[in-house]
PDB file of C-alpha atoms in Angstrom:
ATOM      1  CA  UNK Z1055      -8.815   8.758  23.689  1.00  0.00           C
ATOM      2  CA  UNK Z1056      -6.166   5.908  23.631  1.00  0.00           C
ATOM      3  CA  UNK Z1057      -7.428   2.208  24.714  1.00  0.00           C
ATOM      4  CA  UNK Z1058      -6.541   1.959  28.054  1.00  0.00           C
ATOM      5  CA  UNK Z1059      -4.812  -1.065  28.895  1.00  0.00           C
ATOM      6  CA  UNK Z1060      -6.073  -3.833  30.819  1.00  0.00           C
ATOM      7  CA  UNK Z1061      -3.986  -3.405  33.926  1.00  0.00           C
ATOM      8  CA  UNK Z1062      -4.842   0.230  33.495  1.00  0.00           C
ATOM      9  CA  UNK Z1063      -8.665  -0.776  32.875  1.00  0.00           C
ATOM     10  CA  UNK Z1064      -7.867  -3.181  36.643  1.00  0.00           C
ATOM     11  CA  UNK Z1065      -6.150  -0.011  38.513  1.00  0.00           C
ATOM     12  CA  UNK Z1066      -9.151   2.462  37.523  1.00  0.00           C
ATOM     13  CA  UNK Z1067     -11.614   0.410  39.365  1.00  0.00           C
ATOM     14  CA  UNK Z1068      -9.264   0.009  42.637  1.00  0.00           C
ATOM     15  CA  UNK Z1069      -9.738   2.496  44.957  1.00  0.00           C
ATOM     16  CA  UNK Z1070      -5.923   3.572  45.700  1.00  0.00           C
ATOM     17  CA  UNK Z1071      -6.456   4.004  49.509  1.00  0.00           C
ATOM     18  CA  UNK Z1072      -8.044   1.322  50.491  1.00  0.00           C
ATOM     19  CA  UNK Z1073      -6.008  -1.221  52.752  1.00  0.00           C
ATOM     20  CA  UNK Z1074      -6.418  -5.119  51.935  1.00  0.00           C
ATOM     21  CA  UNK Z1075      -6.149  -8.314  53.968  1.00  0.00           C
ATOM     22  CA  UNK Z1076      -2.810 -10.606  52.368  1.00  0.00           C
ATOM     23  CA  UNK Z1077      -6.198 -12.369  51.549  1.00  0.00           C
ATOM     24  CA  UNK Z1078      -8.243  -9.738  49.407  1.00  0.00           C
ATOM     25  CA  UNK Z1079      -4.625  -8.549  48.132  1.00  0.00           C
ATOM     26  CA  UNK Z1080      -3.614 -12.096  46.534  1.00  0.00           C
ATOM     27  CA  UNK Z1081      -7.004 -12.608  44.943  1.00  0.00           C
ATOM     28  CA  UNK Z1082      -7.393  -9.144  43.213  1.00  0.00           C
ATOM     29  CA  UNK Z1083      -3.925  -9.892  41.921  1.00  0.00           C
ATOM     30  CA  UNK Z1084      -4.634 -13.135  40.400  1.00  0.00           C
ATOM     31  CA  UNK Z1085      -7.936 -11.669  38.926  1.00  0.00           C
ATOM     32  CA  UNK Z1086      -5.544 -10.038  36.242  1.00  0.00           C
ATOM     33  CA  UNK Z1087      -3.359 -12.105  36.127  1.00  0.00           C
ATOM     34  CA  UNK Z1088      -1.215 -12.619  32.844  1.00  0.00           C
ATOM     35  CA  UNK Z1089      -0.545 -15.743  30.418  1.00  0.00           C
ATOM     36  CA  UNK Z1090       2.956 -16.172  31.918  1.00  0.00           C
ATOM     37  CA  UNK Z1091       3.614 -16.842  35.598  1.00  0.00           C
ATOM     38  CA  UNK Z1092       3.980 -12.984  37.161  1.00  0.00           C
ATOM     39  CA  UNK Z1093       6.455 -12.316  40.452  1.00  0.00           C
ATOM     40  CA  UNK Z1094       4.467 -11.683  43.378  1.00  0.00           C
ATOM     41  CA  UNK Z1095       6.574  -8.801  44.938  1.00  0.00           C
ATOM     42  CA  UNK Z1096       6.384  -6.885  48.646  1.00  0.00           C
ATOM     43  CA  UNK Z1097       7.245  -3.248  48.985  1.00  0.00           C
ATOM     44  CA  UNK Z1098       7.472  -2.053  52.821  1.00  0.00           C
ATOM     45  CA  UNK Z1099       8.255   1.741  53.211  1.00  0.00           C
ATOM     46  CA  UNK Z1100      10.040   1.923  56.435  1.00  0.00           C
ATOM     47  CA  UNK Z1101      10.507   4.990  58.894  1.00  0.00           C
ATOM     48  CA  UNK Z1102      14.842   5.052  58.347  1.00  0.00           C
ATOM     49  CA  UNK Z1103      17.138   6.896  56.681  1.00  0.00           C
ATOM     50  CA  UNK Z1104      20.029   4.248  55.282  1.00  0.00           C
ATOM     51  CA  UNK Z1105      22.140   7.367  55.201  1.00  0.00           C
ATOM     52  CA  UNK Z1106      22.926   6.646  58.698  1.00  0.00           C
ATOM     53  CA  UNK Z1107      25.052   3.591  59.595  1.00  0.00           C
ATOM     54  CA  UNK Z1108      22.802   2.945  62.647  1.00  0.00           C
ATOM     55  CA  UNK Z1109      19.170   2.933  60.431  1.00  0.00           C
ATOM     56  CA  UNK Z1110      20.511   0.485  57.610  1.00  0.00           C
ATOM     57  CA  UNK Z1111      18.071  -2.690  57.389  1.00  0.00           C
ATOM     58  CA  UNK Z1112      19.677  -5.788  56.040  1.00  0.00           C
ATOM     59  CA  UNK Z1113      19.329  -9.467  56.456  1.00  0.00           C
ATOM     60  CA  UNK Z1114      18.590 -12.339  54.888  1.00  0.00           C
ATOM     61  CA  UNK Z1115      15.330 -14.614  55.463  1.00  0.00           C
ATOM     62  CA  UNK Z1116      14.247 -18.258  54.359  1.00  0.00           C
ATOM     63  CA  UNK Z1117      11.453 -18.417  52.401  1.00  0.00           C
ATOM     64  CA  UNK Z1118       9.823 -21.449  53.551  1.00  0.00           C
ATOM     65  CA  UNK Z1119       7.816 -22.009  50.239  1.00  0.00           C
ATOM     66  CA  UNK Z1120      10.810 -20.936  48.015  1.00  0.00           C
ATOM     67  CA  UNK Z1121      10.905 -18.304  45.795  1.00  0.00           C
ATOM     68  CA  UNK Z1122       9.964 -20.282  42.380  1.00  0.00           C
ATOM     69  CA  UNK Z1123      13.024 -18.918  40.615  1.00  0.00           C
ATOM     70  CA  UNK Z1124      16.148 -20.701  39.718  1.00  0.00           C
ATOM     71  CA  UNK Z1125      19.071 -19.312  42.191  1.00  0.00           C
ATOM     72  CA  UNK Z1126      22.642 -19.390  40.534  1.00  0.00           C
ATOM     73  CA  UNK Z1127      25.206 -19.281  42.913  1.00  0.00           C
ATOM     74  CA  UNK Z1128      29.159 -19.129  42.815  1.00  0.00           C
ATOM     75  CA  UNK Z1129      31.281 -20.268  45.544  1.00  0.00           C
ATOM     76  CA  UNK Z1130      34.938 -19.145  45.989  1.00  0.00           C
ATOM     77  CA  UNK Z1131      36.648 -22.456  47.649  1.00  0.00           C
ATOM     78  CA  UNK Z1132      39.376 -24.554  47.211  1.00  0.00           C
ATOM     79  CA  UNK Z1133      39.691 -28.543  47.899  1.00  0.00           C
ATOM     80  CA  UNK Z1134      36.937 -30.387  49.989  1.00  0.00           C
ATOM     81  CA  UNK Z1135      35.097 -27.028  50.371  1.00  0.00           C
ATOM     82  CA  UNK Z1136      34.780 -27.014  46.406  1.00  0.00           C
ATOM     83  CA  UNK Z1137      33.807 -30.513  46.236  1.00  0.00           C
ATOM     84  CA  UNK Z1138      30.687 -29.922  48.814  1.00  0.00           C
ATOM     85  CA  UNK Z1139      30.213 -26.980  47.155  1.00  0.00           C
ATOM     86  CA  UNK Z1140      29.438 -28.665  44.105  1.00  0.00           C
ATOM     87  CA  UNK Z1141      27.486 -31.787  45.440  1.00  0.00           C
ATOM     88  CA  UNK Z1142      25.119 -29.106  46.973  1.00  0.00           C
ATOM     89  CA  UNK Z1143      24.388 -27.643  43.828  1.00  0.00           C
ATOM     90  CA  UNK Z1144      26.217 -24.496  43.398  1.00  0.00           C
ATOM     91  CA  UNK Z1145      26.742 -23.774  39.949  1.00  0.00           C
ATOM     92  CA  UNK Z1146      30.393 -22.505  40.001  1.00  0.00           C
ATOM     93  CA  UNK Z1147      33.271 -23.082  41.878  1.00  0.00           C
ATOM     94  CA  UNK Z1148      36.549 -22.090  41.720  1.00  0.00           C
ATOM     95  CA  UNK Z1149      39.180 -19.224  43.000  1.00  0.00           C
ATOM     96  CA  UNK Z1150      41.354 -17.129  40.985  1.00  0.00           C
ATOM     97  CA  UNK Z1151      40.081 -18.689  37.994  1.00  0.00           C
ATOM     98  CA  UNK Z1152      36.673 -17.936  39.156  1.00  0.00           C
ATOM     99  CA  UNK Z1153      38.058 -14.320  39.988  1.00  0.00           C
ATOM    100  CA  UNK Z1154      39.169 -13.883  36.334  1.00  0.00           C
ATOM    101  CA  UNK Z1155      36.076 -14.966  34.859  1.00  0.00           C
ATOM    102  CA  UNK Z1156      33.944 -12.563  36.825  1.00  0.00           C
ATOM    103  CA  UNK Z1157      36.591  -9.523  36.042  1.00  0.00           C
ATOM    104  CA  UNK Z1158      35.716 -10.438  32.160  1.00  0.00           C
ATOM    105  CA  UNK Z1159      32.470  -9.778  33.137  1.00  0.00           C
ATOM    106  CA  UNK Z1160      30.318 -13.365  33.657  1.00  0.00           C
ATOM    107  CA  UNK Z1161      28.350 -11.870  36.895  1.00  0.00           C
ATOM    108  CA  UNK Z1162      25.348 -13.746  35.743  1.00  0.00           C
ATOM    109  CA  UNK Z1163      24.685 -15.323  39.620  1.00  0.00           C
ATOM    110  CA  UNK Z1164      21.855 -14.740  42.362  1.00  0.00           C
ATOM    111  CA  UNK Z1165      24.765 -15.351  45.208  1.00  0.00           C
ATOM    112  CA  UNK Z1166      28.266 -15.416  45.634  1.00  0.00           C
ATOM    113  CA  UNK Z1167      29.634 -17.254  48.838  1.00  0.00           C
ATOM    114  CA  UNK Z1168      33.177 -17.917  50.016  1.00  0.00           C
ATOM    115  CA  UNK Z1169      34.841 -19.460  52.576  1.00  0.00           C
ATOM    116  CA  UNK Z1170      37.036 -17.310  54.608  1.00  0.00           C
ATOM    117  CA  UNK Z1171      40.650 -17.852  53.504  1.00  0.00           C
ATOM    118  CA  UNK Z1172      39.282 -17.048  49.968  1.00  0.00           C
ATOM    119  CA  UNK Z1173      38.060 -13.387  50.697  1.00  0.00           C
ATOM    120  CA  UNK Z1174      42.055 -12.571  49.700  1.00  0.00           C
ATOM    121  CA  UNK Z1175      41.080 -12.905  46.261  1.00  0.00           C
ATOM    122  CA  UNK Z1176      36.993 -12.203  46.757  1.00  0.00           C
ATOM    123  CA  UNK Z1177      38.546  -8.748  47.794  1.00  0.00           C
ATOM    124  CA  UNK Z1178      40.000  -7.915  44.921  1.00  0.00           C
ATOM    125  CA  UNK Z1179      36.452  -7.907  43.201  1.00  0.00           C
ATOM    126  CA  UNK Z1180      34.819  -5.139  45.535  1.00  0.00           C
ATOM    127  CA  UNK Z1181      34.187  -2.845  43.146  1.00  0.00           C
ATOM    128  CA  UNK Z1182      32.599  -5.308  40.684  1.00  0.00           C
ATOM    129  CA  UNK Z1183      30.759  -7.326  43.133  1.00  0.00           C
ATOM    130  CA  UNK Z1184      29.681  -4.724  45.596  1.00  0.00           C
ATOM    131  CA  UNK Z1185      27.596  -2.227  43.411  1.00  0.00           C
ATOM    132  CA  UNK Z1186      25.558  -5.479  42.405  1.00  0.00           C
ATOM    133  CA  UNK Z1187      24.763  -6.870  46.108  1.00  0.00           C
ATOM    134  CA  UNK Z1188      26.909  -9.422  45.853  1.00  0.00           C
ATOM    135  CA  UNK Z1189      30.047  -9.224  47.975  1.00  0.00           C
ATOM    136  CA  UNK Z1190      30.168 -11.953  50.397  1.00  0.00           C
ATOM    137  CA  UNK Z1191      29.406 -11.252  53.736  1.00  0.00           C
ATOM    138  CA  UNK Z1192      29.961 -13.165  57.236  1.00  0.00           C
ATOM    139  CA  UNK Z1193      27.320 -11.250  58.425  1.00  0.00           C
ATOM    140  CA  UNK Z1194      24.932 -12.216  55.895  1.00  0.00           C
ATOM    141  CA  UNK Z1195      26.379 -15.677  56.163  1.00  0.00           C
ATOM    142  CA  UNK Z1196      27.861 -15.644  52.328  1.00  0.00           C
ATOM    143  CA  UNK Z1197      31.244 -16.032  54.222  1.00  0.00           C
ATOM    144  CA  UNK Z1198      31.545 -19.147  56.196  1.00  0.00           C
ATOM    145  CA  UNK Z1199      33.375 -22.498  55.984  1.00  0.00           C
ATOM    146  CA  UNK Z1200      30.606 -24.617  55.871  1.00  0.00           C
ATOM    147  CA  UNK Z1201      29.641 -23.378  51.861  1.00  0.00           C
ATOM    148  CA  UNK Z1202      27.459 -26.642  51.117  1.00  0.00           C
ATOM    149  CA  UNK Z1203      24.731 -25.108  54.033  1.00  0.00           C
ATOM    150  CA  UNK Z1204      24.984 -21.878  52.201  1.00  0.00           C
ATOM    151  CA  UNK Z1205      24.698 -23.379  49.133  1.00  0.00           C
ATOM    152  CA  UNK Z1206      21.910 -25.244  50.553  1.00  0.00           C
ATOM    153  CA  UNK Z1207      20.138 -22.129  51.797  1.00  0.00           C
ATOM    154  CA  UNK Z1208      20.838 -19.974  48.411  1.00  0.00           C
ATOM    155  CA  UNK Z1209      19.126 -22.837  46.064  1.00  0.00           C
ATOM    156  CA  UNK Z1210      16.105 -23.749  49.093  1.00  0.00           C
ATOM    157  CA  UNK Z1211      14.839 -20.025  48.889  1.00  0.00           C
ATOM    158  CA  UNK Z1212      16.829 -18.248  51.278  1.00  0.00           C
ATOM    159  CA  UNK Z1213      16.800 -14.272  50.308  1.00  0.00           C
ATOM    160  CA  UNK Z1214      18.845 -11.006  51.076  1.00  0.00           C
ATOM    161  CA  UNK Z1215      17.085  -8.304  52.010  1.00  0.00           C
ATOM    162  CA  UNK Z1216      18.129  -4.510  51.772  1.00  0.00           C
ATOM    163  CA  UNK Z1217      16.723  -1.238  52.218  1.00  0.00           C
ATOM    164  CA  UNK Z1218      16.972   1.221  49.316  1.00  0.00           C
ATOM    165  CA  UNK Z1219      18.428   4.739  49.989  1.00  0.00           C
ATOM    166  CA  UNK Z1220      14.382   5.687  49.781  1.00  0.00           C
ATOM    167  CA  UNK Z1221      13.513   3.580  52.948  1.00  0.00           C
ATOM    168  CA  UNK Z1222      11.981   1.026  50.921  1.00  0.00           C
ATOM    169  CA  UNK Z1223      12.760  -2.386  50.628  1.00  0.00           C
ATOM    170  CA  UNK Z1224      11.425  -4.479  47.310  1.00  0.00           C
ATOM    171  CA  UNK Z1225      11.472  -8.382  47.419  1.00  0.00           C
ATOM    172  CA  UNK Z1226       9.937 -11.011  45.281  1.00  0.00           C
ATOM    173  CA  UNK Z1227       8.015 -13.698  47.459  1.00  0.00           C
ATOM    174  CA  UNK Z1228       7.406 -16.092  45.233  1.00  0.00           C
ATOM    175  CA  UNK Z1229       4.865 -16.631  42.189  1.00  0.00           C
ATOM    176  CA  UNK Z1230       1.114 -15.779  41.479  1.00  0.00           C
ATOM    177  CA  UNK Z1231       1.131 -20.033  40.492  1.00  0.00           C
ATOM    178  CA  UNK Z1232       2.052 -20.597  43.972  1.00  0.00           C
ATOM    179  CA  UNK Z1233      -0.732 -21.371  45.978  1.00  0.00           C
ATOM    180  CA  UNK Z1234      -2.725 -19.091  48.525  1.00  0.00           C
ATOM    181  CA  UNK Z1235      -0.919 -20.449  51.699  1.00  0.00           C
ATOM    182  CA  UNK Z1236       2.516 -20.515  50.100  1.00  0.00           C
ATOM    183  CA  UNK Z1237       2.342 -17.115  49.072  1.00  0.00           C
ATOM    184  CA  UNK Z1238       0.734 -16.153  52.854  1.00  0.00           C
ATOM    185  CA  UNK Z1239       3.806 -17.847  54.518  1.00  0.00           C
ATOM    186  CA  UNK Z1240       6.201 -16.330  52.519  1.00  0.00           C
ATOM    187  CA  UNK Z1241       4.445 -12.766  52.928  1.00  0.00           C
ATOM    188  CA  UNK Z1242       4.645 -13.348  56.604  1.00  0.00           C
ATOM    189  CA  UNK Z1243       8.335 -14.611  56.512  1.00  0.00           C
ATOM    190  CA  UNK Z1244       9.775 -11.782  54.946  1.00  0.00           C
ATOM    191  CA  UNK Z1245       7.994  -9.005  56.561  1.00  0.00           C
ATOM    192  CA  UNK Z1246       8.307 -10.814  60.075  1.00  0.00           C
ATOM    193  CA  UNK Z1247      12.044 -10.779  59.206  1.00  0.00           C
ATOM    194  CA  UNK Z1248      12.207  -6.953  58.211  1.00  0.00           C
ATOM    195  CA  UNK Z1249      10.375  -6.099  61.553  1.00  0.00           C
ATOM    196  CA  UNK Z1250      13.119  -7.610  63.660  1.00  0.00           C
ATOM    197  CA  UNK Z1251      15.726  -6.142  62.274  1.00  0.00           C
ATOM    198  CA  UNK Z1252      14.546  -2.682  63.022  1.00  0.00           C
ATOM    199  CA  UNK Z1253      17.869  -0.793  63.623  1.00  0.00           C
ATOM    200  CA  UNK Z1254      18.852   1.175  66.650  1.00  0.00           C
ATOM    201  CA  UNK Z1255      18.562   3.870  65.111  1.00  0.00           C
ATOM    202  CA  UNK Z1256      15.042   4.242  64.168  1.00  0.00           C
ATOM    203  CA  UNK Z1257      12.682   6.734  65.341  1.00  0.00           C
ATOM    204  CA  UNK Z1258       9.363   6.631  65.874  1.00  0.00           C
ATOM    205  CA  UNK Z1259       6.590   4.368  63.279  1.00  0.00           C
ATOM    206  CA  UNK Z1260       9.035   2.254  61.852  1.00  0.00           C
ATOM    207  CA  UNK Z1261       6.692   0.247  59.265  1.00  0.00           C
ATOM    208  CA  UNK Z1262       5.038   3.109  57.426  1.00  0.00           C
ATOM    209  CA  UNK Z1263       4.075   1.523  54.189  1.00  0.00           C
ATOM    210  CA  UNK Z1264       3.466  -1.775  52.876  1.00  0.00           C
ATOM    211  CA  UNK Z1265       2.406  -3.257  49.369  1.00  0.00           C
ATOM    212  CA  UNK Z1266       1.665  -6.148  47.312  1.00  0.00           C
ATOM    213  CA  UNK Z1267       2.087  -6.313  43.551  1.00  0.00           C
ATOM    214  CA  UNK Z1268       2.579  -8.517  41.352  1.00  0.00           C
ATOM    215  CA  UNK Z1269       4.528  -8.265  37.732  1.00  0.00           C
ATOM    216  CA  UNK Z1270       2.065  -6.671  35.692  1.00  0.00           C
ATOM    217  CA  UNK Z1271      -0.122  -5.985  38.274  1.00  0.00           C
ATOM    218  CA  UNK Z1272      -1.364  -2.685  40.469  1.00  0.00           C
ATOM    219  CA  UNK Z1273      -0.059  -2.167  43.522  1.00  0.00           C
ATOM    220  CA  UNK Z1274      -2.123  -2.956  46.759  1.00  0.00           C
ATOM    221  CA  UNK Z1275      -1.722  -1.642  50.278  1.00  0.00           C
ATOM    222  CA  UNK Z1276      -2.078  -4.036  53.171  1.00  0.00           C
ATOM    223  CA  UNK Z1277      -3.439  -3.249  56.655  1.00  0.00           C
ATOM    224  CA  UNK Z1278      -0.437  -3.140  58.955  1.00  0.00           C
ATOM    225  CA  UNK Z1279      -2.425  -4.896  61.451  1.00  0.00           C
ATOM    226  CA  UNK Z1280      -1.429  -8.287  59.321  1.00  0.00           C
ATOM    227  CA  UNK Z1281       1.935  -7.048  59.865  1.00  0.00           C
ATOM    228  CA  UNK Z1282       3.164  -8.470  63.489  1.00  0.00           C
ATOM    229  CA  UNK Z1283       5.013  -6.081  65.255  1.00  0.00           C
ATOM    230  CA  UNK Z1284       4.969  -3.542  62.824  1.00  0.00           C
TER     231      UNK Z1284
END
């Protein structure tokens, strides 16, 4: 019989149904915890079918303990917009230039914002930019004239949320080296977030499912009644 690993040692003692506090979830993660600093990650299984323009679930939410990871943005502006741009820390900035480099295939960014008389030449990168989540969007706020906010936002933990065409919407909330209340604020930020933007269009339990993990770690379901509104 092979040597069962030590996550897979960890899972075998967990009993798969039973439903944890964000308390009791946290600290059975860290008990395993690797020698490099693991993604703590939330999985909520909602009750939509994205199929349906009138069930999508997307939004963006500030994370107000940050999400530990280095966010690289590019902004499509021109003039004093470029210069704020920059100041607030955004690490690229530029138009058709920028346009060209991300055609020759440098998509290596978190975010991509743009003011609005840029989305001329933003559209002309749909089809790279949109498969990878990262077409700019007024509604999402990635398209506005006042970049150095977004740019703000972006690099101060600000997230986009989305749910997959399974109803389920993954997000990292930070990292097991975070401490217990940073990771508990965070938790209750994003899935505070996800509950009000229930569409129209759903029917019925809306919040069906939700689970902490971490990188290397099992995955652990919490008791919707630590899930407001849900």
């Amino acid at each position: 019989m092979a040597k069962q690993t030590k996550k897979q040692q960890i899972v075998a003692k967990l009993d798969r149904e039973t439903l944890y506090s964000v308390d009791d979830a946290i600290k059975v993660l860290r008990e395993h915890k690797s020698k490099f600093d693991e993604t703590v990650e939330v999985a909520m299984n909602l009750g939509v079918d994205p199929r349906h323009a009138d069930q999508m679930v997307r939004g963006m939410v500030s994370l107000p303990s940050g999400t530990g990871k280095d966010v690289k943005v590019a902004v499509f502006a021109k003039g004093d917009n470029a210069d704020k741009a920059l100041a607030a820390g955004a690490d690229k900035v530029g138009a058709e230039d920028l346009m060209e480099d991300m055609q020759a295939g440098n998509l290596d960014y978190d975010r991509v914002i743009a003011t609005p008389d840029m989305m001329g030449v933003v559209g002309r990168l749909g089809k790279i930019l949109g498969p990878k989540g990262l077409m700019p969007n007024p509604k999402l706020g990635t398209v506005t004239p006042n970049v150095e906010q977004a740019v703000k936002d972006a690099k101060g933990g600000q997230i986009e949320f989305r749910v997959e065409k399974n109803g389920i919407i993954h997000s990292g909330i930070g990292k097991l080296s975070f401490k217990d209340d940073a990771l508990k604020e965070n938790f209750k930020a994003m899935t505070d977030a996800i509950v009000k933007a229930k569409p129209t269009g759903s029917k019925g339990k809306y919040v069906r499912k939700v689970t902490l993990t971490s990188t290397m770690g099992p995955g652990l379901k919490v008791d919707l009644a630590e899930i407001e509104g849900a």
